[in-house]
Coordinates of C-alpha atoms in Angstrom, one line a residue:
M121 CA 0.0 -0.1 -0.1
P122 CA 2.7 2.2 0.7
F123 CA 4.3 1.8 -2.5
L124 CA 1.1 2.2 -4.3
R125 CA 0.6 5.6 -2.5
T126 CA 4.1 6.9 -3.5
A127 CA 3.3 5.5 -7.1
L128 CA 0.0 7.4 -7.4
A129 CA 1.5 10.7 -6.0
V130 CA 3.9 10.4 -8.4
L131 CA 1.9 10.0 -11.0
L132 CA -0.4 13.0 -9.9
V133 CA 2.6 15.3 -9.8
F134 CA 3.6 14.0 -13.7
C135 CA 0.1 15.0 -14.5
A136 CA -0.1 18.2 -12.9
S137 CA 3.0 19.5 -14.4
Q138 CA 1.9 18.1 -18.0
A139 CA -1.3 19.9 -17.5
L140 CA 0.5 23.5 -16.1
A141 CA 3.2 23.1 -19.2
E142 CA 2.4 25.7 -22.1
K143 CA 3.3 25.6 -25.9
R144 CA 4.3 28.8 -26.7
V145 CA 5.4 29.6 -30.3
A146 CA 6.7 32.8 -31.7
L147 CA 7.4 34.2 -35.5
V148 CA 9.8 37.4 -35.5
I149 CA 11.1 39.1 -38.9
G150 CA 12.7 42.0 -39.3
N151 CA 13.6 43.2 -42.8
S152 CA 16.2 45.9 -43.4
A153 CA 18.1 45.4 -46.4
Y154 CA 15.5 46.7 -49.1
Q155 CA 16.9 45.9 -52.8
H156 CA 15.2 48.9 -54.2
V157 CA 14.9 51.6 -51.9
A158 CA 16.9 52.8 -49.0
T159 CA 18.1 50.0 -45.7
L160 CA 16.0 50.4 -42.6
P161 CA 19.1 50.5 -39.7
N162 CA 17.3 48.8 -37.1
P163 CA 14.8 46.0 -38.1
G164 CA 17.4 43.5 -38.1
N165 CA 18.8 44.5 -34.4
D166 CA 15.2 44.2 -33.5
A167 CA 14.5 41.2 -34.6
A168 CA 17.5 39.6 -33.3
D169 CA 16.9 41.0 -29.7
M170 CA 13.1 40.4 -29.8
A171 CA 13.8 36.8 -30.8
A172 CA 16.5 36.4 -27.9
K173 CA 13.8 38.1 -25.3
L174 CA 11.0 35.8 -26.1
G175 CA 13.5 32.7 -26.2
G176 CA 14.1 33.5 -22.3
L177 CA 10.0 33.8 -21.9
G178 CA 9.7 30.2 -23.0
F179 CA 8.8 30.7 -26.8
E180 CA 9.9 28.3 -29.3
V181 CA 10.9 31.1 -31.9
V182 CA 11.0 31.2 -35.8
I183 CA 13.6 34.1 -36.8
G184 CA 13.7 35.7 -40.3
V185 CA 15.8 38.7 -40.9
D186 CA 16.0 40.5 -44.3
L187 CA 13.5 37.8 -46.1
D188 CA 12.6 38.2 -49.7
L189 CA 9.3 36.8 -50.9
S190 CA 9.9 33.4 -51.0
G191 CA 11.7 33.5 -47.8
V192 CA 8.3 35.1 -46.0
R193 CA 6.6 32.2 -47.1
R194 CA 9.2 29.6 -45.8
V195 CA 9.3 30.8 -42.7
L196 CA 5.5 31.6 -42.4
R197 CA 5.1 27.9 -43.3
D198 CA 7.3 26.5 -40.5
F199 CA 5.7 29.0 -38.3
V200 CA 2.1 27.8 -39.0
G201 CA 3.5 24.0 -38.5
R202 CA 4.5 24.0 -35.2
L203 CA 0.9 26.0 -33.8
D204 CA -0.5 22.8 -33.7
G205 CA -1.2 22.5 -30.0
A206 CA 0.4 26.0 -29.1
D207 CA -1.5 27.7 -26.3
L208 CA -0.1 31.2 -27.2
A209 CA 1.2 32.3 -30.8
L210 CA 3.0 35.6 -30.9
F211 CA 3.7 37.4 -34.1
F212 CA 6.3 40.2 -34.3
Y213 CA 7.3 42.3 -37.6
A214 CA 10.0 44.9 -38.0
G215 CA 10.1 46.2 -41.5
H216 CA 8.1 48.4 -43.8
G217 CA 4.6 47.4 -44.3
L218 CA 1.6 49.7 -45.7
Q219 CA -2.0 49.9 -46.1
V220 CA -4.2 49.9 -49.6
D221 CA -7.8 50.1 -49.5
G222 CA -7.8 49.6 -45.4
E223 CA -5.7 46.2 -45.7
N224 CA -2.4 45.6 -44.5
Y225 CA 0.6 44.1 -46.4
L226 CA 4.1 43.6 -45.1
A227 CA 7.1 44.4 -47.5
P228 CA 9.9 41.6 -48.2
V229 CA 13.0 43.1 -49.2
D230 CA 12.7 42.7 -52.6
A231 CA 9.5 44.2 -53.3
R232 CA 9.4 47.1 -56.2
L233 CA 5.7 47.7 -55.7
A234 CA 6.0 49.9 -59.2
S235 CA 2.2 49.1 -59.9
H236 CA -0.8 47.9 -58.0
V237 CA -0.6 44.4 -60.1
D238 CA 2.4 44.1 -57.9
L239 CA 0.6 44.5 -54.8
D240 CA -0.8 40.7 -55.3
F241 CA 2.7 39.1 -56.0
E242 CA 5.4 40.9 -54.0
A243 CA 3.5 41.6 -51.0
V244 CA 2.5 39.5 -48.2
P245 CA -1.3 40.1 -46.8
M246 CA -1.4 40.7 -43.1
N247 CA -4.7 38.9 -43.2
L248 CA -2.8 35.4 -43.9
I249 CA -1.0 35.6 -40.9
L250 CA -3.3 36.6 -38.6
S251 CA -6.0 33.7 -40.2
A252 CA -3.3 31.1 -39.7
M253 CA -2.6 31.9 -36.3
E254 CA -6.5 32.3 -35.4
R255 CA -7.2 29.3 -36.5
S256 CA -4.7 27.0 -34.8
T257 CA -4.3 29.0 -31.5
R258 CA -7.1 30.2 -28.8
V259 CA -4.7 33.2 -27.7
N260 CA -2.7 35.5 -30.3
V261 CA -0.5 38.5 -29.8
V262 CA 1.0 40.5 -33.2
L263 CA 3.4 43.0 -32.2
L264 CA 3.8 45.6 -35.8
D265 CA 6.7 47.6 -35.6
A266 CA 6.1 48.6 -39.7
C267 CA 4.5 52.0 -39.5
R268 CA 7.7 53.6 -40.8
D269 CA 7.7 56.0 -43.8
N270 CA 7.5 54.1 -46.6
P271 CA 9.2 55.0 -49.9
L272 CA 7.6 51.8 -51.9
A273 CA 3.8 53.2 -50.7
V274 CA 5.3 56.5 -52.5
N275 CA 6.1 54.5 -55.7
L276 CA 2.7 52.5 -55.7
A277 CA 0.6 55.8 -55.0
R278 CA 2.6 57.3 -57.9
S279 CA 1.6 54.6 -60.3
M280 CA -1.9 54.2 -59.4
G281 CA -2.6 58.1 -60.5
T282 CA -5.9 59.1 -59.7
R283 CA -6.4 55.8 -57.3
S284 CA -3.6 57.0 -55.4
A285 CA -5.6 57.9 -52.4
S286 CA -6.5 54.4 -51.6
V287 CA -2.7 54.3 -50.5
G288 CA -2.5 55.0 -47.0
R289 CA 0.3 56.2 -44.5
G290 CA 1.6 53.7 -41.8
L291 CA -0.8 50.5 -41.1
A292 CA -4.8 50.4 -40.9
K293 CA -6.6 49.1 -37.8
V294 CA -7.2 45.7 -38.0
G295 CA -10.3 43.7 -37.0
T296 CA -9.5 40.5 -35.1
G297 CA -11.3 37.7 -33.5
I298 CA -11.6 36.4 -30.0
G299 CA -8.3 36.1 -28.4
T300 CA -6.3 38.3 -30.2
L301 CA -4.0 41.0 -29.5
I302 CA -2.7 43.4 -32.3
A303 CA -0.1 46.4 -30.8
F304 CA 0.9 49.3 -33.7
A305 CA 3.7 51.3 -32.8
T306 CA 1.6 54.0 -33.5
Q307 CA -2.0 55.0 -34.1
P308 CA -3.4 53.6 -37.5
G309 CA -2.5 55.4 -40.5
N310 CA 0.4 57.5 -39.0
V311 CA 3.8 57.2 -39.3
A312 CA 6.4 56.0 -36.4
L313 CA 10.1 57.0 -36.4
D314 CA 12.9 54.2 -37.0
G315 CA 15.1 55.8 -34.2
S316 CA 18.6 56.7 -34.0
G317 CA 20.0 53.8 -31.6
R318 CA 20.2 50.2 -32.0
N319 CA 16.2 49.5 -31.8
S320 CA 13.8 51.6 -32.8
P321 CA 11.8 53.4 -29.8
F322 CA 8.6 50.9 -30.1
T323 CA 11.2 47.9 -30.0
S324 CA 12.9 49.2 -27.3
A325 CA 10.3 49.8 -24.9
L326 CA 8.9 46.2 -25.8
L327 CA 12.4 45.0 -25.0
K328 CA 12.2 46.6 -21.6
H329 CA 8.5 45.7 -20.3
L330 CA 7.7 42.5 -22.1
G331 CA 7.9 39.7 -19.2
E332 CA 7.7 41.9 -16.4
P333 CA 7.0 39.1 -13.9
G334 CA 3.1 38.7 -12.9
R335 CA 2.0 41.4 -15.4
D336 CA -0.5 41.3 -17.7
I337 CA 0.5 42.0 -21.1
T338 CA -1.9 44.7 -21.6
R339 CA -0.5 46.8 -18.7
E340 CA 3.2 46.0 -20.0
L341 CA 1.7 47.8 -23.3
I342 CA 0.6 50.7 -21.2
E343 CA 4.2 51.2 -19.9
V344 CA 5.4 50.8 -23.8
R345 CA 3.0 53.8 -24.4
R346 CA 4.4 55.8 -21.9
D347 CA 8.0 55.1 -22.8
V348 CA 7.2 55.7 -26.9
L349 CA 5.7 59.5 -26.0
A350 CA 8.5 60.2 -23.9
A351 CA 11.1 59.0 -26.2
T352 CA 9.5 60.9 -29.4
G353 CA 8.6 63.9 -27.4
G354 CA 4.7 62.6 -27.9
K355 CA 5.2 62.6 -31.6
Q356 CA 4.3 58.7 -31.7
V357 CA 1.7 57.0 -29.9
P358 CA 1.7 53.4 -29.9
W359 CA -1.8 51.6 -30.3
D360 CA -3.5 48.1 -29.5
N361 CA -6.7 46.3 -30.7
S362 CA -7.7 43.2 -28.1
S363 CA -10.2 41.0 -27.9
L364 CA -8.3 38.9 -25.2
T365 CA -10.7 37.6 -22.7
G366 CA -8.7 37.2 -19.7
E367 CA -5.0 38.0 -18.9
V368 CA -2.0 36.9 -20.6
V369 CA 1.1 37.0 -18.2
L370 CA 4.5 36.4 -20.1
K371 CA 6.3 35.9 -16.9
P372 CA 5.0 34.6 -13.5
A373 CA 5.3 36.3 -10.4
D374 CA 7.2 33.7 -8.2
G375 CA 9.3 33.1 -11.8
S376 CA 8.4 29.6 -12.6
Q377 CA 7.8 28.4 -15.5
P378 CA 5.3 30.5 -17.6
A379 CA 1.6 29.6 -16.9
A380 CA -1.2 29.1 -19.5
A381 CA -3.1 32.3 -20.6
Q382 CA -5.5 32.4 -18.2
E383 CA -8.7 31.6 -20.1
P384 CA -10.3 28.8 -18.5
A385 CA -12.4 26.7 -20.3
T386 CA -15.0 26.8 -17.8
N387 CA -15.1 30.4 -16.9
Q388 CA -16.0 31.1 -20.9
A389 CA -18.6 28.7 -21.0
A390 CA -20.1 30.2 -17.8
E391 CA -20.0 33.4 -19.1
L392 CA -21.4 32.5 -22.5
A393 CA -24.6 30.6 -21.2
Y394 CA -25.2 33.4 -18.9
W395 CA -24.8 35.9 -22.2
E396 CA -27.0 33.7 -23.9
T397 CA -29.5 34.1 -21.1
I398 CA -30.2 37.8 -20.8
K399 CA -29.0 39.0 -24.4
D400 CA -32.4 39.7 -25.3
A401 CA -33.5 41.2 -21.5
T402 CA -34.9 44.5 -21.5
D403 CA -34.0 44.9 -17.7
R404 CA -30.9 47.0 -16.7
D405 CA -30.3 45.4 -13.9
L406 CA -29.4 41.9 -15.8
F407 CA -26.7 43.8 -17.7
D408 CA -25.5 45.3 -14.7
A409 CA -24.6 42.3 -13.2
Y410 CA -22.9 40.9 -16.0
L411 CA -20.6 43.7 -16.3
Q412 CA -20.0 43.4 -12.7
Q413 CA -19.3 39.5 -12.8
Y414 CA -17.2 39.8 -16.2
P415 CA -16.1 43.6 -16.8
D416 CA -13.6 42.9 -19.3
G417 CA -15.8 39.7 -20.4
A418 CA -16.0 39.0 -24.2
F419 CA -19.7 40.7 -24.6
A420 CA -18.6 43.7 -22.2
S421 CA -19.1 46.3 -24.9
L422 CA -22.8 44.7 -26.2
A423 CA -23.7 44.8 -22.3
R424 CA -22.8 48.4 -22.2
A425 CA -24.6 48.9 -25.8
K426 CA -27.8 47.2 -24.2
I427 CA -28.1 49.8 -21.2
R428 CA -27.4 52.9 -23.0
I429 CA -30.3 51.8 -25.4
I430 CA -32.6 50.6 -22.5
E431 CA -31.6 54.3 -21.1
R432 CA -32.6 56.0 -24.2
V433 CA -36.1 53.7 -24.4
S434 CA -37.3 54.8 -20.6
A435 CA -36.0 58.2 -21.0
P436 CA -38.6 61.3 -20.7
G437 CA -40.3 61.1 -24.3
G438 CA -38.8 57.6 -24.4
V439 CA -41.4 54.2 -24.2
T440 CA -42.5 53.2 -20.3
D441 CA -45.4 51.4 -19.2
V442 CA -45.4 49.3 -22.2
P443 CA -45.5 45.3 -22.0
A444 CA -42.5 43.0 -22.1
G445 CA -43.1 42.1 -25.7
Q446 CA -43.4 45.8 -27.0
L447 CA -41.0 46.7 -24.6
V448 CA -38.3 44.6 -26.5
A449 CA -39.6 45.8 -30.0
A450 CA -39.2 49.6 -28.9
V451 CA -35.6 48.4 -27.8
D452 CA -34.9 47.2 -31.5
L453 CA -36.2 50.4 -32.7
A454 CA -34.2 52.5 -30.5
A455 CA -30.7 50.2 -31.7
A456 CA -32.1 50.8 -35.6
A457 CA -32.1 54.4 -34.5
A458 CA -28.8 54.4 -33.1
S459 CA -27.4 52.8 -35.9
T460 CA -29.0 55.6 -38.5
D461 CA -27.6 58.5 -36.1
D462 CA -24.4 56.9 -36.3
R463 CA -24.6 57.0 -40.0
A464 CA -25.9 60.4 -40.2
L465 CA -23.2 61.7 -37.6
T466 CA -20.7 59.9 -40.3
R467 CA -22.1 61.7 -43.3
S468 CA -21.9 64.9 -41.5
I469 CA -18.3 64.5 -41.0
Q470 CA -17.7 63.6 -44.3
Q471 CA -19.8 66.8 -45.8
Q472 CA -17.8 69.4 -43.7
L473 CA -14.2 67.3 -44.6
N474 CA -15.0 68.0 -48.4
R475 CA -16.0 71.5 -47.5
L476 CA -12.7 72.0 -45.9
G477 CA -11.2 70.3 -48.9
C478 CA -10.1 67.4 -47.3
Q479 CA -11.7 65.0 -49.8
A480 CA -13.2 62.3 -47.9
G481 CA -15.1 61.3 -51.2
S482 CA -18.4 60.0 -50.8
E483 CA -20.8 61.2 -48.5
D484 CA -22.3 57.9 -47.9
G485 CA -22.3 57.6 -43.7
L486 CA -20.0 55.0 -44.2
W487 CA -16.5 55.2 -42.5
G488 CA -14.0 54.1 -44.6
S489 CA -10.0 54.1 -45.5
G490 CA -10.8 57.6 -47.5
S491 CA -12.6 58.7 -44.8
R492 CA -9.9 58.2 -42.0
K493 CA -6.9 59.7 -44.2
A494 CA -9.3 62.4 -45.4
L495 CA -9.7 63.5 -41.2
E496 CA -5.7 62.4 -41.3
A497 CA -5.0 65.3 -43.5
F498 CA -7.3 67.9 -41.6
A499 CA -5.6 67.0 -38.3
R500 CA -2.1 67.5 -40.3
H501 CA -2.9 70.7 -42.0
S502 CA -5.0 72.2 -39.0
K503 CA -2.1 71.0 -36.7
V504 CA -4.7 69.3 -34.5
E505 CA -3.9 66.6 -32.0
L506 CA -7.1 63.8 -32.6
A507 CA -7.2 60.9 -30.2
T508 CA -8.5 58.7 -32.7
L509 CA -9.6 59.1 -36.6
E510 CA -12.9 57.6 -35.6
P511 CA -16.4 59.6 -36.1
S512 CA -17.1 61.3 -33.3
S513 CA -19.7 64.6 -32.3
D514 CA -16.4 66.0 -30.8
V515 CA -14.6 65.7 -34.2
L516 CA -17.7 67.4 -36.1
E517 CA -17.4 70.2 -33.7
R518 CA -13.9 70.6 -34.6
L519 CA -14.7 70.5 -38.1
K520 CA -17.5 72.8 -38.2
A521 CA -15.6 75.6 -36.4
E522 CA -13.2 75.8 -39.3
K523 CA -14.5 78.4 -41.7
A524 CA -11.8 78.5 -44.9
R525 CA -10.1 75.8 -46.4
I526 CA -8.0 73.7 -44.6
C527 CA -6.4 70.8 -47.0
P528 CA -4.6 72.8 -49.9
L529 CA -5.8 71.6 -53.6
S530 CA -3.8 69.2 -54.8
C531 CA -4.2 68.2 -58.3
A532 CA -2.5 65.8 -60.5
R533 CA 0.7 65.9 -62.9
N534 CA -1.7 66.9 -66.1
Q535 CA -4.0 69.1 -64.1
E536 CA -3.9 72.7 -62.7
A537 CA -5.9 74.4 -59.7
K538 CA -8.2 76.9 -61.3
D539 CA -11.0 78.8 -59.5
G540 CA -10.6 76.3 -56.3
R541 CA -10.8 73.7 -58.3
C542 CA -8.8 71.0 -60.3
V543 CA -8.8 71.5 -64.6
T544 CA -7.0 69.5 -67.1
I545 CA -4.0 71.4 -68.9
R546 CA -4.2 71.9 -72.5
R547 CA -1.3 72.5 -74.3
E548 CA -0.9 73.7 -77.6
A549 CA 2.3 71.8 -79.5
K550 CA 4.7 74.6 -80.2
L551 CA 6.8 74.2 -83.0
P552 CA 9.6 76.1 -85.0
E553 CA 8.8 78.7 -87.4
P554 CA 9.9 78.0 -90.4
S555 CA 12.9 79.4 -91.4
E556 CA 12.8 81.7 -95.0
T557 CA 13.9 78.5 -97.2
Q558 CA 11.5 76.4 -95.5
G559 CA 8.0 75.9 -97.3
T560 CA 9.0 77.1 -100.7
A561 CA 8.9 74.8 -103.6
K562 CA 9.4 75.2 -107.5
I563 CA 6.3 74.6 -109.2
P564 CA 6.4 73.8 -112.8
A565 CA 4.2 76.0 -114.9
K566 CA 2.5 75.1 -118.1
N567 CA 4.2 73.8 -121.2
T568 CA 4.0 77.5 -122.6
G569 CA 8.0 76.9 -123.4
T570 CA 8.4 79.2 -120.5
R571 CA 9.5 77.9 -116.7
A572 CA 7.7 80.0 -113.6
I573 CA 8.3 80.0 -109.9
S574 CA 5.1 80.2 -108.1
P575 CA 5.0 81.9 -104.8
P576 CA 6.4 80.7 -101.8
A577 CA 3.9 77.7 -99.8
E578 CA 3.7 76.6 -96.2
L579 CA 4.5 73.2 -95.7
P580 CA 1.7 71.7 -93.3
K581 CA 2.7 71.5 -89.7
K582 CA 3.0 68.2 -88.0
N583 CA 0.2 66.9 -85.8
Y584 CA 0.8 65.3 -82.8
A585 CA -3.0 64.6 -82.0
N586 CA -2.2 60.9 -81.8
C587 CA 0.6 61.3 -79.3
P588 CA -0.2 60.1 -75.8
A589 CA -1.8 62.4 -73.2
N590 CA 1.9 62.5 -71.5
A591 CA 5.2 61.7 -71.7
D592 CA 5.4 59.3 -69.0
V593 CA 2.7 57.0 -71.1
A594 CA 4.9 56.9 -74.1
F595 CA 7.5 55.8 -72.2
R596 CA 5.5 52.6 -70.7
Q597 CA 4.5 52.0 -74.4
M598 CA 7.9 52.0 -75.8
F599 CA 10.0 49.8 -73.1
T600 CA 9.6 47.5 -71.1
R601 CA 10.2 46.9 -67.4
G602 CA 14.5 46.8 -66.7
S603 CA 15.0 47.9 -70.4
G604 CA 16.6 50.8 -68.9
R605 CA 18.8 49.0 -66.3
G606 CA 21.9 50.6 -65.1
R607 CA 20.5 54.2 -66.9
T608 CA 19.4 57.5 -65.5
T609 CA 18.6 58.8 -68.6
I610 CA 16.7 57.9 -71.8
A611 CA 15.5 60.1 -75.0
A612 CA 13.7 58.5 -77.8
T613 CA 10.7 59.1 -80.5
H614 CA 7.2 57.9 -80.1
A615 CA 5.4 56.1 -82.9
C616 CA 3.4 59.3 -83.3
G617 CA 6.5 61.4 -84.2
R618 CA 7.1 63.2 -81.4
A619 CA 10.3 63.3 -79.1
F620 CA 10.8 62.8 -75.4
A621 CA 13.5 62.5 -72.5
C622 CA 13.0 60.5 -69.0
H623 CA 15.3 60.8 -66.5
R624 CA 15.4 59.2 -62.6
A625 CA 17.8 60.2 -59.8
A626 CA 19.2 56.4 -59.3
R627 CA 18.7 53.4 -60.1
G628 CA 15.4 51.7 -58.6
Q629 CA 13.6 54.9 -58.5
P630 CA 10.7 56.0 -61.0
W631 CA 11.3 57.5 -64.1
D632 CA 10.1 61.3 -64.7
C633 CA 9.5 62.0 -68.4
G634 CA 8.7 65.0 -70.4
W635 CA 7.8 66.1 -73.9
R636 CA 10.7 67.9 -75.9

């Protein structure tokens, strides 16, 4: 019997240690040595230091530095293959990234992005990585130090012409599934600093604060934000978007092996059952009780919204003293009205932005990347600090306070500003004046036995009506990509008969062409 008790105790200890063991997997990428734009000084250091940091916190680390497109795909495949059975997945990226139409892309070192088509073949969609993590792991952390000023985005915007407004600065806000936290080096749509030391300001703060004993990662990110604000003089504000439903402690307070992320399935099941019971109720007390029990629960924002709707319905002038069924209908109507009010607010903000020349586009009441970029432009030109680029009554009032145009008129290359709007430039082709001998010809007279010379006749002027609208188009029609490799100037004559010349500052930079 003593032997049996001893064996049972050993077995229980073994099982307990197995239950507490946690599988953590991290993917770390740092891209510095870009081939077609200037090299970034810090991402390689950022990746190496972050990989060492995460390894000390119990992560199995997959690292890649200065990866081209095939290299990114290779390490991503390795990372996804290791996620099977993982309790916590983390992705850290330092390098160039960009947003197009509200979607984020990571740029490998061989990306050129000379046209919109290249985006699908030379960049890696952020959603590809995030979806793979969320399919395999219940707790995911994404740290993006990829909001630097990006010349690749400039190249892409230049090639897209009138569609260039879809290319935004920095990265766009990302929607997440439950159990995911995404931290940006700065606010969505803004540009972060690369820094002058070994690491960027954002990565320096992460290395300092991640893994503080016993602290939840969301608290650590608050300290990161404070450090970056201090280091950049308030120019850069780290941003995070979280749908975590529990604490994530990277290092326990007692210094033991990191425990699993604290999201017990039993608690989640109890919370879900509670919410399913009250979600269609009209009694505020039930939602107050939910928030007291689960202040940071998965449905906390919905519970607060329900409370606001119930308050609106019960306010003077609202719906009171009606049967429960009618009250439910009233709550639904109030919710629909609230949605209508939000859309009306957004439409009003779009109207004001267009009035101030900030080009919000269609005034449809739908807040997208174009509207965010317009609000960002307003803030930049009016030198106003905005806490967020989302619509609010405060933003509307601030816009209404401006009486004159704020955003300068920006016209395309073949347009000019006239009477407050852009109009197409119409230029007549200027040809050299004919010389005294040009345009004259000897015309034989009728056969009268004598020769006569007719009066001088003008030669017809050259007609360039069949030429492209501008010389950039003529260049693309005549030269394939890479045909000017190693050259900084090119001169040629288009098939329409008009000559043009192109030059660029350095190899890998875009061509700038003009008619001769």
